[in-house]
mmCIF file of C-alpha atoms in Angstrom:
data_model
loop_
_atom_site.group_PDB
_atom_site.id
_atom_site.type_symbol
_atom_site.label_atom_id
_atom_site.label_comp_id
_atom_site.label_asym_id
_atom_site.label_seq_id
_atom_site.Cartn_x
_atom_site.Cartn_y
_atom_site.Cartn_z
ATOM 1 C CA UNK C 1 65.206 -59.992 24.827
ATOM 2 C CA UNK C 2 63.982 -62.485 27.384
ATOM 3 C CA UNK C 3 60.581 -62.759 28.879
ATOM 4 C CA UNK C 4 61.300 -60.998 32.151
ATOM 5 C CA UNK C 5 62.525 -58.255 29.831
ATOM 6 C CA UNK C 6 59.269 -58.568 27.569
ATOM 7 C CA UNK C 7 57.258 -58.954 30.552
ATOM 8 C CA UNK C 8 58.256 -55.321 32.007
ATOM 9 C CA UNK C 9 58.179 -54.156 28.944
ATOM 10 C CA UNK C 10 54.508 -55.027 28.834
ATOM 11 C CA UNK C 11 54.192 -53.827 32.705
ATOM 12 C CA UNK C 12 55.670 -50.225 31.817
ATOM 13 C CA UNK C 13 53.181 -49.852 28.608
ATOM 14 C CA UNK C 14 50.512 -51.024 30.614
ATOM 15 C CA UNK C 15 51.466 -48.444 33.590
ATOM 16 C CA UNK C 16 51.952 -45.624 30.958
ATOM 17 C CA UNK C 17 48.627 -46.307 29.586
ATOM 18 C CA UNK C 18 46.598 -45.511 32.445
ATOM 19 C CA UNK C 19 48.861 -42.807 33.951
ATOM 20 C CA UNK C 20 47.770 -41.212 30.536
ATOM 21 C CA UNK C 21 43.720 -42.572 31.325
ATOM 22 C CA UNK C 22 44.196 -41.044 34.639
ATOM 23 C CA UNK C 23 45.430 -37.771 33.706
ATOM 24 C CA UNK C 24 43.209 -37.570 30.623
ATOM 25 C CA UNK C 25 40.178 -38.092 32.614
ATOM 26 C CA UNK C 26 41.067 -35.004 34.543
ATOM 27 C CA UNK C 27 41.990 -33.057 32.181
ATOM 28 C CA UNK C 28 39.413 -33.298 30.153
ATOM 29 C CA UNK C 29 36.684 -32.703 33.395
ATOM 30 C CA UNK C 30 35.771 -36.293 33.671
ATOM 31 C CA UNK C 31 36.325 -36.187 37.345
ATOM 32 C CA UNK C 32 33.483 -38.615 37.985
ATOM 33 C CA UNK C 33 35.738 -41.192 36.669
ATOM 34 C CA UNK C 34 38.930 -40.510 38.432
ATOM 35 C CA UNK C 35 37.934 -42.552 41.994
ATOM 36 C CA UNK C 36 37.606 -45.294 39.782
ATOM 37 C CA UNK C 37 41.209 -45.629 39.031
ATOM 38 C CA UNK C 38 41.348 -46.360 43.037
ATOM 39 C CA UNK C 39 40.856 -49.534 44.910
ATOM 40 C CA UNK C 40 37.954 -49.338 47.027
ATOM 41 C CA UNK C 41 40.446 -49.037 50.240
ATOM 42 C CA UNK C 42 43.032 -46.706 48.933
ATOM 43 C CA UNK C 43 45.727 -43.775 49.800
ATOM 44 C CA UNK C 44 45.258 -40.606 48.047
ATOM 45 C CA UNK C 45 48.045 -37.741 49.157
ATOM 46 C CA UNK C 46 49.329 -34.395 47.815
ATOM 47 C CA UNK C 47 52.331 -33.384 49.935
ATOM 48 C CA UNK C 48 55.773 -31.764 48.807
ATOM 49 C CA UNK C 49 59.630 -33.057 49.154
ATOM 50 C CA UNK C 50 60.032 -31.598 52.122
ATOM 51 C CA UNK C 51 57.660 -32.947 53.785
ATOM 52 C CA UNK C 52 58.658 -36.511 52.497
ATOM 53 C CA UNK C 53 62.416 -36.237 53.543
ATOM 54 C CA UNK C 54 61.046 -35.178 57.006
ATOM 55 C CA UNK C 55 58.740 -38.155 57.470
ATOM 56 C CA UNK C 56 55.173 -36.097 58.148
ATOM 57 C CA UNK C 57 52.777 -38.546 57.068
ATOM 58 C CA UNK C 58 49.749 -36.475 56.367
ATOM 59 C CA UNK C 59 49.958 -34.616 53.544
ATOM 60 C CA UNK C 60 47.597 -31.065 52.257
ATOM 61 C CA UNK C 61 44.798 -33.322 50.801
ATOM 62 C CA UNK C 62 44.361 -37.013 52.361
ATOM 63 C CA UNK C 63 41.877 -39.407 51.274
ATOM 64 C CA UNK C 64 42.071 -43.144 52.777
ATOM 65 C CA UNK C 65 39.319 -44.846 50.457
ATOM 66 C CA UNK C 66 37.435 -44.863 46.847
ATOM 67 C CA UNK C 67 34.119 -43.184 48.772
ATOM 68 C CA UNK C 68 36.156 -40.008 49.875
ATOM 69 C CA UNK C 69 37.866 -39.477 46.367
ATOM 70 C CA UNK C 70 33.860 -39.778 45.051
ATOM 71 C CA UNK C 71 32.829 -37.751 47.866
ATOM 72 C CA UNK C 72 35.465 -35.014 46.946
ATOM 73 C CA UNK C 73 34.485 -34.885 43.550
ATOM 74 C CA UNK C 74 30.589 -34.579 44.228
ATOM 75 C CA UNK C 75 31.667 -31.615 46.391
ATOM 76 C CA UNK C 76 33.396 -30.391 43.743
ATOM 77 C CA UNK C 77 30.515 -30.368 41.579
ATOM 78 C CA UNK C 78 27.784 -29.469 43.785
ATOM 79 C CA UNK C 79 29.112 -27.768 46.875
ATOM 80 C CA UNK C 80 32.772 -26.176 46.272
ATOM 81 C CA UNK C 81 33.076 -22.373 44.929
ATOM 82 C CA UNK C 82 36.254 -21.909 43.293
ATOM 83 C CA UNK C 83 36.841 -20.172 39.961
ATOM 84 C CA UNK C 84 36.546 -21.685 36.924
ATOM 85 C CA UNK C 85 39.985 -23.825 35.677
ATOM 86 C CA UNK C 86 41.160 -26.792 33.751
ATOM 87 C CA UNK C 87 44.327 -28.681 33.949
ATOM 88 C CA UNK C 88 46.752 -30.089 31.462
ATOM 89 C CA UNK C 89 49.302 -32.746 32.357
ATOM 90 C CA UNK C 90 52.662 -33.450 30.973
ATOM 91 C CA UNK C 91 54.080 -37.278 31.868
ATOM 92 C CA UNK C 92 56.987 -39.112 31.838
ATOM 93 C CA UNK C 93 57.414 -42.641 31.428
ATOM 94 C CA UNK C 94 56.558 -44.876 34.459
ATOM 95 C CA UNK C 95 59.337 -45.821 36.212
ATOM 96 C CA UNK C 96 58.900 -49.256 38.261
ATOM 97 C CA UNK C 97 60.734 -48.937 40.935
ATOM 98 C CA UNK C 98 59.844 -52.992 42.142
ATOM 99 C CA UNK C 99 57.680 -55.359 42.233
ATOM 100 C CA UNK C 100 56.135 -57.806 44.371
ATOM 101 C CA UNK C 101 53.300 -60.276 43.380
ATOM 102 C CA UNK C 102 50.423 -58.549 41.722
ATOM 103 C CA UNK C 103 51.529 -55.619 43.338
ATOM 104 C CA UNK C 104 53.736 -52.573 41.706
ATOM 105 C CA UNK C 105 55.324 -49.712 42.767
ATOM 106 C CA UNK C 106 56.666 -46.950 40.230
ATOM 107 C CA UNK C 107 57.463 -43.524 40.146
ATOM 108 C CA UNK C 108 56.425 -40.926 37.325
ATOM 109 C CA UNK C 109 57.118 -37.144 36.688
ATOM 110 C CA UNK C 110 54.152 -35.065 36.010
ATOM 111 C CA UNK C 111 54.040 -31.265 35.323
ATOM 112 C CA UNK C 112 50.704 -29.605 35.206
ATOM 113 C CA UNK C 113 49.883 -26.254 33.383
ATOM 114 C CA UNK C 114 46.510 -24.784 34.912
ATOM 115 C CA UNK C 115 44.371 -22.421 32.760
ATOM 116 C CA UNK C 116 42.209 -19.936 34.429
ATOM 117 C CA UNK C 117 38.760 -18.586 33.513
ATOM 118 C CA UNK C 118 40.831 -15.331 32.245
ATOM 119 C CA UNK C 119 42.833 -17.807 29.551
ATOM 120 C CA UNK C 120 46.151 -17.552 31.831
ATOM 121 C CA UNK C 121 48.093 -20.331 31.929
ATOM 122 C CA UNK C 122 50.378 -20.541 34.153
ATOM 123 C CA UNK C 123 52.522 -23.902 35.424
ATOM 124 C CA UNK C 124 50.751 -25.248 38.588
ATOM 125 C CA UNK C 125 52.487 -28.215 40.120
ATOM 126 C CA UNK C 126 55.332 -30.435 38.984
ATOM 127 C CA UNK C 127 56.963 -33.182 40.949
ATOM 128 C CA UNK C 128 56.249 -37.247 40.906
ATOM 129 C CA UNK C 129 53.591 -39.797 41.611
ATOM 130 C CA UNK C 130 54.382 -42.370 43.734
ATOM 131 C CA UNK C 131 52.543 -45.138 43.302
ATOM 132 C CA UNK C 132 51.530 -48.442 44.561
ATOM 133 C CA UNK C 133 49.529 -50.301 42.112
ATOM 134 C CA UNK C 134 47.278 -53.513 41.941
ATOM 135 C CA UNK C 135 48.087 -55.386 39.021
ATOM 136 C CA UNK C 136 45.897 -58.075 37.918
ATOM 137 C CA UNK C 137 45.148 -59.768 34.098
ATOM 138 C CA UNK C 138 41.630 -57.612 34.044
ATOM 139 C CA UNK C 139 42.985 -54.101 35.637
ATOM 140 C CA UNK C 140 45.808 -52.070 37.045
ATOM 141 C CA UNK C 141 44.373 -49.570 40.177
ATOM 142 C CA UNK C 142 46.172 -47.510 42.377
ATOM 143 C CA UNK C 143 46.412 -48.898 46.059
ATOM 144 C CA UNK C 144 48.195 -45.651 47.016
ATOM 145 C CA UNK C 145 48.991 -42.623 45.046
ATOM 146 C CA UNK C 146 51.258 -39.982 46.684
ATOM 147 C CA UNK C 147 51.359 -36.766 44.640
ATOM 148 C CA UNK C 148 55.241 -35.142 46.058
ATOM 149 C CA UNK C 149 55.278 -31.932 44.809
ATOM 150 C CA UNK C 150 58.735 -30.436 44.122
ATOM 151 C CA UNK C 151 57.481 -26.804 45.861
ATOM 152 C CA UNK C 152 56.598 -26.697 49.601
ATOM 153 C CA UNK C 153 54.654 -23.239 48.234
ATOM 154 C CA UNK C 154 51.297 -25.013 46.917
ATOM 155 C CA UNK C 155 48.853 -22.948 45.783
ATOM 156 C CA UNK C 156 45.494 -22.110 48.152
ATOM 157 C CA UNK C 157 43.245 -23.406 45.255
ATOM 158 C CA UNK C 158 43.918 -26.760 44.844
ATOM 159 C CA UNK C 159 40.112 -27.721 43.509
ATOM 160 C CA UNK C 160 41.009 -30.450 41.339
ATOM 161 C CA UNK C 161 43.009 -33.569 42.079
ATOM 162 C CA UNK C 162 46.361 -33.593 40.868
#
C-alpha cells in the first residue's frame, strides 16, 4: 500500500465517520447540532433524479447558509406543527468521487425508515448525498450537501432534514 493509498484510506474513514455523526445526530433528535456540520456559507438541497438529469437548480427544501439550517431547526422546535416522528438512517460507504486541495467531493447512499407517532414504520426516502466537503487537519464540514432522492413522489411532510 502506498501513502496516496493510505492517505484515502484515512480520507474515506474520516468521511464515513461523520456521515455516521451527521445522521446520528438526527436520528437521535439532536437537530440543534446538525447546522453545525455546515460551513457558515453553505448549500443545503433535497431534490430527486429527475430533477438532477434535467438541470432545475432549486430543489423542495433550499438553504444557502449555516443561519437558515439553524433557523429551520428553531422553527422546527418552536413554530412547525407536524406529527410526531423519528428517523433512522441506513449508509453506505463514502464514495470520493475527487478531490481538489482541502476540498472533497463524494457520493453516499442513504435509506431512511421514518417511524410515526402510531409505531409505523414505513421507508421514507432513499437515494444519495452529494457532497462537497471542507477538509482540513481540525474538521471535515459540508460546503454543499445535495440530498437526490431516487422518487420524484416526496412525501408532503418532510419536517426533518434528511
Amino acid at each position: 500500500m502506498n501513502d496516496t493509498t493510505t492517505d484515502r484510506t484515512s480520507l474515506s474513514a474520516a468521511l464515513a465517520e461523520l456521515m455516521e455523526d451527521y445522521a446520528r445526530a438526527i436520528d437521535r433528535d439532536e437537530l440543534e447540532r446538525w447546522p453545525d456540520f455546515f460551513e457558515t456559507k453553505c448549500i443545503y438541497k433535497v431534490t430527486n433524479r429527475e430533477n438532477v438529469a434535467a438541470g432545475y437548480p432549486i430543489g423542495v427544501i433550499y438553504a444557502n447558509s449555516r443561519a437558515m439550517l439553524q433557523d429551520r431547526v428553531m422553527s422546527l422546535r418552536d413554530a412547525n406543527i407536524y406529527e410526531d416522528q423519528c428517523y433512522r438512517h441506513l449508509l453506505g460507504r463514502p464514495f470520493i468521487t475527487h478531490t481538489d486541495g482541502d476540498t472533497v467531493h463524494a457520493e453516499t447512499s442513504f435509506l431512511v425508515m421514518r417511524t410515526m407517532q402510531d409505531g409505523v414504520t414505513s421507508v421514507f426516502a432513499t437515494g444519495s448525498y452529494h457532497d462537497v466537503l471542507s477538509v482540513t487537519t481540525e474538521r471535515i464540514r459540508f460546503v454543499e450537501r445535495i440530498v437526490v432522492c431516487d422518487s420524484a413522489r416526496i412525501d408532503t411532510l418532510m419536517a426533518l432534514p434528511l
